[in-house]
Tab-separated table of C-alpha atoms in Angstrom:
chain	number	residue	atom	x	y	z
A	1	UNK	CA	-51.283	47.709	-159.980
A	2	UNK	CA	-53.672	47.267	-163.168
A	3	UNK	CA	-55.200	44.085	-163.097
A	4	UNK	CA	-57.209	42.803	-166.370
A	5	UNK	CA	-59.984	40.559	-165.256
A	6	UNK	CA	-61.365	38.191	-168.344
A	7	UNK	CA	-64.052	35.715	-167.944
A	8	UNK	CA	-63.359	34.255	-172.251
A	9	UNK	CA	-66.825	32.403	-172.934
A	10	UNK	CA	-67.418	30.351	-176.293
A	11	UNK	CA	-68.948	33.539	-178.257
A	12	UNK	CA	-68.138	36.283	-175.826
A	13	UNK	CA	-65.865	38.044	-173.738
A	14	UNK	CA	-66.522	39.443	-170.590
A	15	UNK	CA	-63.807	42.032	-168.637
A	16	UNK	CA	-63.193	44.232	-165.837
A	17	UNK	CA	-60.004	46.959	-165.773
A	18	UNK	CA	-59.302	47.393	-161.856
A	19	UNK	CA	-56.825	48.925	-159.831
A	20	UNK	CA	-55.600	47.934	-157.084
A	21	UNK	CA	-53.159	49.360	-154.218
A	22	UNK	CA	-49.999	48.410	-153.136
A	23	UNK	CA	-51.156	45.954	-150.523
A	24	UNK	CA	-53.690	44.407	-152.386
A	25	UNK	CA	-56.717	46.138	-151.775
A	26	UNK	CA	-59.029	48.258	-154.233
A	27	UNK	CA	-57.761	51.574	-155.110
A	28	UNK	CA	-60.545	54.356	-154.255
A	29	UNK	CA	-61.597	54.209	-157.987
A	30	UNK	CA	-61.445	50.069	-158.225
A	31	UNK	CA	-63.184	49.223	-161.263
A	32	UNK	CA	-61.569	51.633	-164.414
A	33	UNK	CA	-63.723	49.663	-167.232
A	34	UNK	CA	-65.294	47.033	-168.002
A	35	UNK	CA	-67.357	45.698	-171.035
A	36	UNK	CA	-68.729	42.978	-173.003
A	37	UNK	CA	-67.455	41.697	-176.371
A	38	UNK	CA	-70.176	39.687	-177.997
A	39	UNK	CA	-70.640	37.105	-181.263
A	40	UNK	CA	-67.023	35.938	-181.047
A	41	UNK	CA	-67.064	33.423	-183.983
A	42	UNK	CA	-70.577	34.184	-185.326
A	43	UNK	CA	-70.483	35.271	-189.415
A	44	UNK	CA	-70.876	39.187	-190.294
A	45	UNK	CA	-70.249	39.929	-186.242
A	46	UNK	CA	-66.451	41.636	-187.404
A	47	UNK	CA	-64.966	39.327	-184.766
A	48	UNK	CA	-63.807	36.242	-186.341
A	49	UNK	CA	-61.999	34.579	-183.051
A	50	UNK	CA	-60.800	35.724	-179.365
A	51	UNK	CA	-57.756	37.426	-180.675
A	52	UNK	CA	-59.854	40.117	-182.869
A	53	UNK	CA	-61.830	40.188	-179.682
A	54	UNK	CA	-58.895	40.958	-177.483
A	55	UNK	CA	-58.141	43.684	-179.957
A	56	UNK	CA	-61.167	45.388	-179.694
A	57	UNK	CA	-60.538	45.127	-175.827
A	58	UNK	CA	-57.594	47.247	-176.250
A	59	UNK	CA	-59.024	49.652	-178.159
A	60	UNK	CA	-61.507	50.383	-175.342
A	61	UNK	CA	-58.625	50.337	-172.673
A	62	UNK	CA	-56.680	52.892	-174.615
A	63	UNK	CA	-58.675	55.798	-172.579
A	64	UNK	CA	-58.892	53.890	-168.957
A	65	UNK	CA	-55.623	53.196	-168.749
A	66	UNK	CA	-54.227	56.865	-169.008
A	67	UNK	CA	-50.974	55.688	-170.845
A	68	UNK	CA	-49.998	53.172	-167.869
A	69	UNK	CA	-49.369	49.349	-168.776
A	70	UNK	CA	-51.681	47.180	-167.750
A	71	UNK	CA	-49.394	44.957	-165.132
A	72	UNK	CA	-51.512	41.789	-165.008
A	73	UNK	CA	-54.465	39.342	-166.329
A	74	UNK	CA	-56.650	37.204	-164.370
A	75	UNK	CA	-58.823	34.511	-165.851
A	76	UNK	CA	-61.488	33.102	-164.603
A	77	UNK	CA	-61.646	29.418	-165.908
A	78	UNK	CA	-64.676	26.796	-164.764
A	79	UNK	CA	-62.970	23.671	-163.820
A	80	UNK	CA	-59.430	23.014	-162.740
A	81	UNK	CA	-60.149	19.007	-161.774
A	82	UNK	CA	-58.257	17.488	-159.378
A	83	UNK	CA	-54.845	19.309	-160.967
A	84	UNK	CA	-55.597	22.719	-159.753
A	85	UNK	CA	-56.411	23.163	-156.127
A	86	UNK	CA	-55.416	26.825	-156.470
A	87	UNK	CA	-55.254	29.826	-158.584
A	88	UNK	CA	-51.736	29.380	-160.966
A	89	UNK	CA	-49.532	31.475	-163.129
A	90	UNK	CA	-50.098	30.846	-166.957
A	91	UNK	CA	-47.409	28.865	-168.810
A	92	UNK	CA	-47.951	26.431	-171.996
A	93	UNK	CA	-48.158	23.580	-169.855
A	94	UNK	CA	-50.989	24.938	-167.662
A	95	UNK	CA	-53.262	26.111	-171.023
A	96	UNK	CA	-52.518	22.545	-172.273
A	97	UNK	CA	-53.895	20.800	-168.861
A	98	UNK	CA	-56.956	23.138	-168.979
A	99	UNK	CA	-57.699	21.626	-172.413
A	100	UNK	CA	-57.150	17.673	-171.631
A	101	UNK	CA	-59.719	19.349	-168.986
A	102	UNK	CA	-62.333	19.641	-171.838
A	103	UNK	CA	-64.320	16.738	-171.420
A	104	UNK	CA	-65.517	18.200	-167.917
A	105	UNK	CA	-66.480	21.829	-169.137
A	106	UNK	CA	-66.703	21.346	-172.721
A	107	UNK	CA	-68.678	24.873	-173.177
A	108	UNK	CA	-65.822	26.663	-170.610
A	109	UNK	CA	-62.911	25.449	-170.665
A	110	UNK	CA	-61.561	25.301	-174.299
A	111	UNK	CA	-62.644	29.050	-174.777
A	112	UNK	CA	-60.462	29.968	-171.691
A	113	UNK	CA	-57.545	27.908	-173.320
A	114	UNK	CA	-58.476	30.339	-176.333
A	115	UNK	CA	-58.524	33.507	-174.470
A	116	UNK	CA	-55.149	32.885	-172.753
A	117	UNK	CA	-53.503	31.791	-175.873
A	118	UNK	CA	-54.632	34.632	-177.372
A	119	UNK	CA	-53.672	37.194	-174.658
A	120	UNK	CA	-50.266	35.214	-174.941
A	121	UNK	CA	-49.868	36.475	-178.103
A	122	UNK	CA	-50.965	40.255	-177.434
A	123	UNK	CA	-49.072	40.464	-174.486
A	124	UNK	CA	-46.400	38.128	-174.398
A	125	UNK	CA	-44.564	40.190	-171.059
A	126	UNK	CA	-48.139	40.137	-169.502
A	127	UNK	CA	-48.154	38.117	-166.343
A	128	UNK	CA	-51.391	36.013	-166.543
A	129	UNK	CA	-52.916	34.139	-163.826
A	130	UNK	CA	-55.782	32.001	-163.736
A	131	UNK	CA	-58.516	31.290	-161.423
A	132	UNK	CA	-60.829	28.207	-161.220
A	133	UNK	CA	-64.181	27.751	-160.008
A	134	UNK	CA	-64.002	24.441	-158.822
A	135	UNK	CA	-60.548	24.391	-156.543
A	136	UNK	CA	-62.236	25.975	-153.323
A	137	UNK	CA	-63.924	22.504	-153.111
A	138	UNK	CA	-60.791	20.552	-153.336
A	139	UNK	CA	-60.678	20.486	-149.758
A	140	UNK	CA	-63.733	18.214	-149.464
A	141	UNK	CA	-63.240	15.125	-147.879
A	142	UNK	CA	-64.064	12.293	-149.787
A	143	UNK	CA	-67.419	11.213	-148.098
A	144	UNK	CA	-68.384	14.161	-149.522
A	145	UNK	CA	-66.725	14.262	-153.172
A	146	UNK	CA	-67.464	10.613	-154.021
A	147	UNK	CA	-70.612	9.139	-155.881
A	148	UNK	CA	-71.493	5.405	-155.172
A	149	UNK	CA	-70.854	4.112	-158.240
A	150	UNK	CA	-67.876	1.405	-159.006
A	151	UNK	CA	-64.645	2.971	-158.392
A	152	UNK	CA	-63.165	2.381	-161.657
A	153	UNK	CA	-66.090	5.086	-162.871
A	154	UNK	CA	-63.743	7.675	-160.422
A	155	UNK	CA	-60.376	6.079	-161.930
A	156	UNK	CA	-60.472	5.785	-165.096
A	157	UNK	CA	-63.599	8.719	-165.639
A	158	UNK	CA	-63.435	11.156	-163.501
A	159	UNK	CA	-66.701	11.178	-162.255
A	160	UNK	CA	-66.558	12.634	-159.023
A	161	UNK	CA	-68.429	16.138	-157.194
A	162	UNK	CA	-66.380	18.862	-157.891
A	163	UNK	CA	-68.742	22.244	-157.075
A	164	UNK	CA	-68.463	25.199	-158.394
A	165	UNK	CA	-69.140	29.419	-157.881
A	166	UNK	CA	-65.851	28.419	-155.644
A	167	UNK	CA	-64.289	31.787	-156.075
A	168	UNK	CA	-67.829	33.874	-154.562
A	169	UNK	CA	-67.666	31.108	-152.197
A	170	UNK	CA	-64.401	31.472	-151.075
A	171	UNK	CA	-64.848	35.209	-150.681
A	172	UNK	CA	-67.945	35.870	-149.161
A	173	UNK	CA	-66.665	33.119	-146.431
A	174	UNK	CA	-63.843	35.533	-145.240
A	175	UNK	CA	-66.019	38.730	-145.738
A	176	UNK	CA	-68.440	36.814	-143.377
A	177	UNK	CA	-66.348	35.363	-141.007
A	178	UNK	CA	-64.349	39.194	-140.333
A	179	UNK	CA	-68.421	40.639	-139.987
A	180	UNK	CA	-68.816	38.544	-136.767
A	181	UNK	CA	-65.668	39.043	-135.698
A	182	UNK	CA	-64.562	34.723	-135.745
A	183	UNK	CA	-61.447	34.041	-137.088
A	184	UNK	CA	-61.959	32.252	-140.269
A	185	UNK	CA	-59.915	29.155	-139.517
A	186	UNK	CA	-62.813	28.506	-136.800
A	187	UNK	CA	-65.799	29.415	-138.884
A	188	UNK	CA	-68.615	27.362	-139.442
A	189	UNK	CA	-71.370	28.129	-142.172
A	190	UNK	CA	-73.704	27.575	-144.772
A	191	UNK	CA	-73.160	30.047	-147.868
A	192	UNK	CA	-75.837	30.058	-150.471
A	193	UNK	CA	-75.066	31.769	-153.861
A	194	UNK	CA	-77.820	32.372	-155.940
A	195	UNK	CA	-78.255	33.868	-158.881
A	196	UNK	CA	-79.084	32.505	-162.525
A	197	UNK	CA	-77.039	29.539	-161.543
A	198	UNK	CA	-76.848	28.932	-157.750
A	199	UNK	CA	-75.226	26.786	-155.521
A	200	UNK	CA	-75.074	26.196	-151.099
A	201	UNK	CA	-71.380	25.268	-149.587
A	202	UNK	CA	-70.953	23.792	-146.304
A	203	UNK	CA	-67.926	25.805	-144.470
A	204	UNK	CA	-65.964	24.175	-141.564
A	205	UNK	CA	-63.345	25.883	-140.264
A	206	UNK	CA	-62.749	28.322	-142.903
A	207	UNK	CA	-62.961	25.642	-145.798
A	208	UNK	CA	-65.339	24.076	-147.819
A	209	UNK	CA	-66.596	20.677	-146.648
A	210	UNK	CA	-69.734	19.797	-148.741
A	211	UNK	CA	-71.252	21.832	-151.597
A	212	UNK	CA	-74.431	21.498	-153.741
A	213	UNK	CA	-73.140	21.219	-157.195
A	214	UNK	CA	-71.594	18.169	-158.651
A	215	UNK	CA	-69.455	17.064	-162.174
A	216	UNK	CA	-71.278	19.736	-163.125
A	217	UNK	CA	-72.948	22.989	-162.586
A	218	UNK	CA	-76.640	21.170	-163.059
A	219	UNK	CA	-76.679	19.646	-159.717
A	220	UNK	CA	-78.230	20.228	-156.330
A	221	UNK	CA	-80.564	23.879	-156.142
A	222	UNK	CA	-83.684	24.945	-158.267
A	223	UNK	CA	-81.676	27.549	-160.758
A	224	UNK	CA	-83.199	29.517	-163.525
A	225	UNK	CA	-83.097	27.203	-166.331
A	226	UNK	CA	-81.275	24.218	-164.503
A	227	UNK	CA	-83.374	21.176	-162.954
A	228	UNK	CA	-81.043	20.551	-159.961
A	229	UNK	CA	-80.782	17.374	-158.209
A	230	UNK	CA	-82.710	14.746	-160.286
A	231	UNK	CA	-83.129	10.916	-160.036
A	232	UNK	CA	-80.943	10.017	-162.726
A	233	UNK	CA	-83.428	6.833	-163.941
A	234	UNK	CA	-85.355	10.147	-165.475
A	235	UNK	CA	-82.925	10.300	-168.090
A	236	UNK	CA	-82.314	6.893	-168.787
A	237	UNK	CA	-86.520	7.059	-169.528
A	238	UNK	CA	-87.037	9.480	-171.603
A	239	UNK	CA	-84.413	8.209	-173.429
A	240	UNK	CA	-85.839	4.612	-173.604
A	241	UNK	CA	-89.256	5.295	-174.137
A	242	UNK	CA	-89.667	8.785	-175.474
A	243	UNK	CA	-86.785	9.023	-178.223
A	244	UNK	CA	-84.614	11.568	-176.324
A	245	UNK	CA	-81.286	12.023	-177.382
A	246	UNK	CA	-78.094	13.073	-175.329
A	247	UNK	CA	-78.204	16.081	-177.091
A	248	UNK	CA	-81.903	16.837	-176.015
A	249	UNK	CA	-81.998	15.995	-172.888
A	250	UNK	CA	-78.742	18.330	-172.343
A	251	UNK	CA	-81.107	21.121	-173.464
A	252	UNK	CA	-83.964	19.710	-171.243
A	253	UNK	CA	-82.245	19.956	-167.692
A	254	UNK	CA	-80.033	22.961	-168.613
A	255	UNK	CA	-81.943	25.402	-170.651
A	256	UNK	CA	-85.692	24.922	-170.326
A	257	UNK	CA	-86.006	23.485	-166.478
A	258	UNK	CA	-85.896	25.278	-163.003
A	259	UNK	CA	-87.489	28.339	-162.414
A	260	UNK	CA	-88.381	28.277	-166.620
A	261	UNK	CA	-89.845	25.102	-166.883
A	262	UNK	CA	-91.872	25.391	-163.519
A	263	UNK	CA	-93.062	28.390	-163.815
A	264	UNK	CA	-92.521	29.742	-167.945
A	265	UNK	CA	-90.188	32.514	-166.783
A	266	UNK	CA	-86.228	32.038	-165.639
A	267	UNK	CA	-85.635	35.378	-164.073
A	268	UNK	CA	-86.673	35.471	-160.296
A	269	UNK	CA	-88.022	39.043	-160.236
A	270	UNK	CA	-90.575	38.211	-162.461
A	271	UNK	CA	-91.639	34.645	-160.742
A	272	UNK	CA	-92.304	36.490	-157.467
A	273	UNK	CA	-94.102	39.309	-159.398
A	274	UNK	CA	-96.092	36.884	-161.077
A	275	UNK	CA	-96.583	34.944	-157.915
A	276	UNK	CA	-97.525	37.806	-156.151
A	277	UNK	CA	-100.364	38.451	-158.799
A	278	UNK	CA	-102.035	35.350	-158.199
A	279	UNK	CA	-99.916	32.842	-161.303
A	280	UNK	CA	-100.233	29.460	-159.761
A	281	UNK	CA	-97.732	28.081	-161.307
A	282	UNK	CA	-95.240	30.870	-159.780
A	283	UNK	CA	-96.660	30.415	-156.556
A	284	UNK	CA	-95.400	26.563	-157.382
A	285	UNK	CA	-91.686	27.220	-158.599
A	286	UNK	CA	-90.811	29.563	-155.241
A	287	UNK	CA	-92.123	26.521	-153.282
A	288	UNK	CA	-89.996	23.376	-154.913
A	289	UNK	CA	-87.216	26.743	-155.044
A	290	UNK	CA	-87.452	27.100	-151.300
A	291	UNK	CA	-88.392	24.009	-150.109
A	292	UNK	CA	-85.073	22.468	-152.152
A	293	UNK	CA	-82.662	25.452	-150.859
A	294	UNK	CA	-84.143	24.942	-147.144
A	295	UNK	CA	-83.558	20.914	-147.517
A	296	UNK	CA	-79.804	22.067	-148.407
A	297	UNK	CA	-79.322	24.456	-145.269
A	298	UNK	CA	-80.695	21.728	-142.824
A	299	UNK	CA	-78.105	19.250	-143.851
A	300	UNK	CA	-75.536	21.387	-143.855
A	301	UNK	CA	-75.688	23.020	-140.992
A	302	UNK	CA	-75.378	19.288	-139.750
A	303	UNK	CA	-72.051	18.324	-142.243
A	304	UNK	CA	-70.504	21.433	-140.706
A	305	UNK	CA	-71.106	20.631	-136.832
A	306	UNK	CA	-73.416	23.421	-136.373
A	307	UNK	CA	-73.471	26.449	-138.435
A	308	UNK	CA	-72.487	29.512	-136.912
A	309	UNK	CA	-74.033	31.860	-140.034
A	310	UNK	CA	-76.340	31.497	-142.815
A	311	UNK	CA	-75.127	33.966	-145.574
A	312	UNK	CA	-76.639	34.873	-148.589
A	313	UNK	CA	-75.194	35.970	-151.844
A	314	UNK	CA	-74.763	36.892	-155.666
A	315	UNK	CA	-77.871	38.197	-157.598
A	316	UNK	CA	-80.831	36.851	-155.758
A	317	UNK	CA	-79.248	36.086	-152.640
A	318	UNK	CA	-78.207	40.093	-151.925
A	319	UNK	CA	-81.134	41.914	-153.780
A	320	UNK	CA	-84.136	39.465	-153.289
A	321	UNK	CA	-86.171	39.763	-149.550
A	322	UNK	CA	-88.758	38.093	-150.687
A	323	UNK	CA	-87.489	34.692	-151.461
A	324	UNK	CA	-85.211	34.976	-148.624
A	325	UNK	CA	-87.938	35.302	-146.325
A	326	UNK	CA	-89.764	32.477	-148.389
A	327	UNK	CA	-86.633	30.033	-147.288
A	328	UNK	CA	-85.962	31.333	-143.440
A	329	UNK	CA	-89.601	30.527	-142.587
A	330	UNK	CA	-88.504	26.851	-143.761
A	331	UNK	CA	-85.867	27.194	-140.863
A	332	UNK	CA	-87.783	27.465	-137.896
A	333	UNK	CA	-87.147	24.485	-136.827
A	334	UNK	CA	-83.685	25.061	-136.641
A	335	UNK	CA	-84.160	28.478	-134.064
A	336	UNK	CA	-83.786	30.913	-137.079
A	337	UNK	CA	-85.411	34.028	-137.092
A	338	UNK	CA	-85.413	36.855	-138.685
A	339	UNK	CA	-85.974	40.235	-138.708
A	340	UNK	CA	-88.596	41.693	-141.606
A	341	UNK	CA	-87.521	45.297	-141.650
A	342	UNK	CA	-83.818	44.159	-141.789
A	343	UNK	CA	-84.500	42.004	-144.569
A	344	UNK	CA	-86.083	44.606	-146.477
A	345	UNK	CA	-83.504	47.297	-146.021
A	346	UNK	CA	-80.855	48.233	-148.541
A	347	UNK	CA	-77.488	48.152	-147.086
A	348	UNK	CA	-74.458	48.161	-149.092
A	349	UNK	CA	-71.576	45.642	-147.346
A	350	UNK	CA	-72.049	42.641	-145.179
A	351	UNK	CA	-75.384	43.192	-142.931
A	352	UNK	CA	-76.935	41.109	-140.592
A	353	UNK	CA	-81.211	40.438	-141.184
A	354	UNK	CA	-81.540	37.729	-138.457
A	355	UNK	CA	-83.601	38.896	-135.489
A	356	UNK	CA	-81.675	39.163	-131.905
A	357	UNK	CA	-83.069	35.837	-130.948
A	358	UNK	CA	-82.056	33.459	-133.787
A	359	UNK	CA	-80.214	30.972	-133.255
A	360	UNK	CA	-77.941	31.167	-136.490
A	361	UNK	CA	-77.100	34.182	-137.695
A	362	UNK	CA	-78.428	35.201	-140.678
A	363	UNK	CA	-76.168	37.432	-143.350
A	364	UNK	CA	-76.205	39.064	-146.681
A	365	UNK	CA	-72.474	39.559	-147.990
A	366	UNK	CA	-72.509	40.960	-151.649
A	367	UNK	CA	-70.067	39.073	-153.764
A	368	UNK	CA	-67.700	40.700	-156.267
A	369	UNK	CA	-65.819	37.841	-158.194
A	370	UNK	CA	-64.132	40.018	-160.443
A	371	UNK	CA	-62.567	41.878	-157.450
A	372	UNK	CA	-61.280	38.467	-156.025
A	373	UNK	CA	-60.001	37.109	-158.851
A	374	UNK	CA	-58.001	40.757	-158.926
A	375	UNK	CA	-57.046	40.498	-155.771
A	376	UNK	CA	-55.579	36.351	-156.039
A	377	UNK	CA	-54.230	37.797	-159.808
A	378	UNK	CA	-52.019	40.366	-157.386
A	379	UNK	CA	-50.849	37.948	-155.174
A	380	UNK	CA	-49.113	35.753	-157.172
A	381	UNK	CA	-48.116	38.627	-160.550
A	382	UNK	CA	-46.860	40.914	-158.025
């Protein structure tokens, strides 16, 4: 089966051509193209909306493809609410509810609705499926999911913890769970995903219990241009006594905070090479980076009953030792250990880098969303 994976952003979109076998799983040549259409919308760009980019999209399929029909399309969409708890296929209905969705993901959402209306139209006999970010978490109970704030703020709003990065999550769980050999209905763990954005899940038995991200994507970790957790009286005084606007202080904790407004650089390589060349304020952002991830693993290694893994994964998780030494010596205290060389090494699939002697388990599982989204695409086009 050919599966088209698109992730439609606001000015761009992002996709991945993949085969897959019979059963499911990858063919031995998975990934048949992929690319990047950019400026969607922007003047003189030569592609005015998400249809023109579609087009372009087929152009560059023509050759991949070999002649064969492209059997499927699976979407990656942000936030599904409380509607979808699970990956669906596409009808009118379903676009519709992932616009009245808007409100929660105004920059996502409506430019999925666009992508999938416009793949609709170009492929009217294509079965399309889509995949949401936030309905691994739906399974949270809702000690976890609820904020203390009146209820009618949850009734009538909305405003509840959703999480997100649910599809890596969901993933890397079962890719972890079949590495140390515990069936994943019994698995306990904390999975961090950390890249650009990033985000820790609390897994009990199989599922996710707790997760680090709220409404929305800013909450919980130190991320490259996101604040994280933040006592919300901040924003109510900058607005009162500084003249900040909504619009502002979107930009402040989204775009210029984290690792960018701690340290004047977003991109994590360049933070620990800076920090490794004596740049205080480096040295600073890997420490409220750490310290904040660390805080995250204690407690949920407590929500879940006693984690039976930590697992890292996505960007910095898989590729960067340093910081992930930086946050296991934080976790002494809980018996972790682990070991340097392991760390260090470059090892393509799930790996174990805690030494023999730690008490947790300590993984790196690469992530591949594009392949699961593939994969769940399969399951329910086939």
């Amino acid at each position: 089966m050919l599966v088209l994976v698109i992730n439609s952003g606001s000015s761009s979109l992002k996709y991945q051509l993949r085969e897959l076998a019979d059963d499911g799983t990858d063919a031995p040549v998975p990934v048949l193209a992929q690319g990047l259409v950019e400026r969607i919308g922007v003047p003189g760009s030569g592609v005015p909306d998400h249809a023109a980019a579609l087009e372009q999209v087929e152009a560059e399929l023509a050759e991949a493809t070999g002649g064969r029909t492209i059997d499927a399309a699976g979407h990656r969409v942000v936030h599904g609410g409380e509607r979808f708890t699970a990956p669906a296929r596409v009808t009118n209905e379903v676009i519709r509810a992932i616009e009245r969705l808007a409100p929660l993901a105004p920059l996502h959402n409506p430019a999925a609705a666009q992508g999938l209306r416009a793949m609709a139209e170009r492929w009217p006999d294509m079965p399309q499926v889509v995949v949401f970010d936030t309905s691994f978490h739906q399974t949270m109970p809702r000690e976890a999911w609820q904020y203390a704030l009146p209820d009618e703020v949850y009734t009538e709003h909305g405003i509840r913890r959703y999480g997100f990065h649910g599809t890596s999550h969901d993933l890397v769980t079962g890719l972890a769970a079949e590495h140390l050999g515990i069936p994943r209905g019994e698995f306990r763990a904390v999975v961090l995903h950390l890249g650009n954005g990033a985000s820790a899940t609390a897994i009990r038995d199989g599922v996710s219990v707790d997760t680090s991200m709220g409404y929305t994507p800013l909450a919980g970790l130190v991320m490259g241009t996101r604040s994280g957790d933040l006592d919300p009286s901040v924003v109510t005084h900058l607005m009162r006594n500084h003249g900040y606007d909504a619009e502002e202080l979107d930009t402040l904790m989204n775009r210029r905070s984290g690792l960018l407004g701690l340290a004047g650089e977003a991109d994590m390589r360049q933070v620990l090479e800076n920090a490794a060349s004596g740049d205080g304020r480096a040295r600073n952002a890997l420490d409220v980076a750490s310290y904040r991830l660390a805080k995250y693993v204690g407690g949920y290694h407590v929500a879940v009953g006693g984690a039976q893994a930590i697992v890292f994964t996505a960007g910095i998780g898989e590729n960067s030792a340093p910081f992930r030494a930086r946050v296991l010596d934080r976790l002494e205290a809980l018996g972790v250990a682990y070991d340097a060389e392991a760390n260090r090494a470059r090892v393509a699939g799930p790996h174990t880098i805690s030494a023999p002697e730690s008490a947790i388990p300590v993984l790196v599982v690469p992530t591949d969303e594009e392949q699961a989204i593939a994969r769940l695409t399969w399951e329910l086009a086939r």
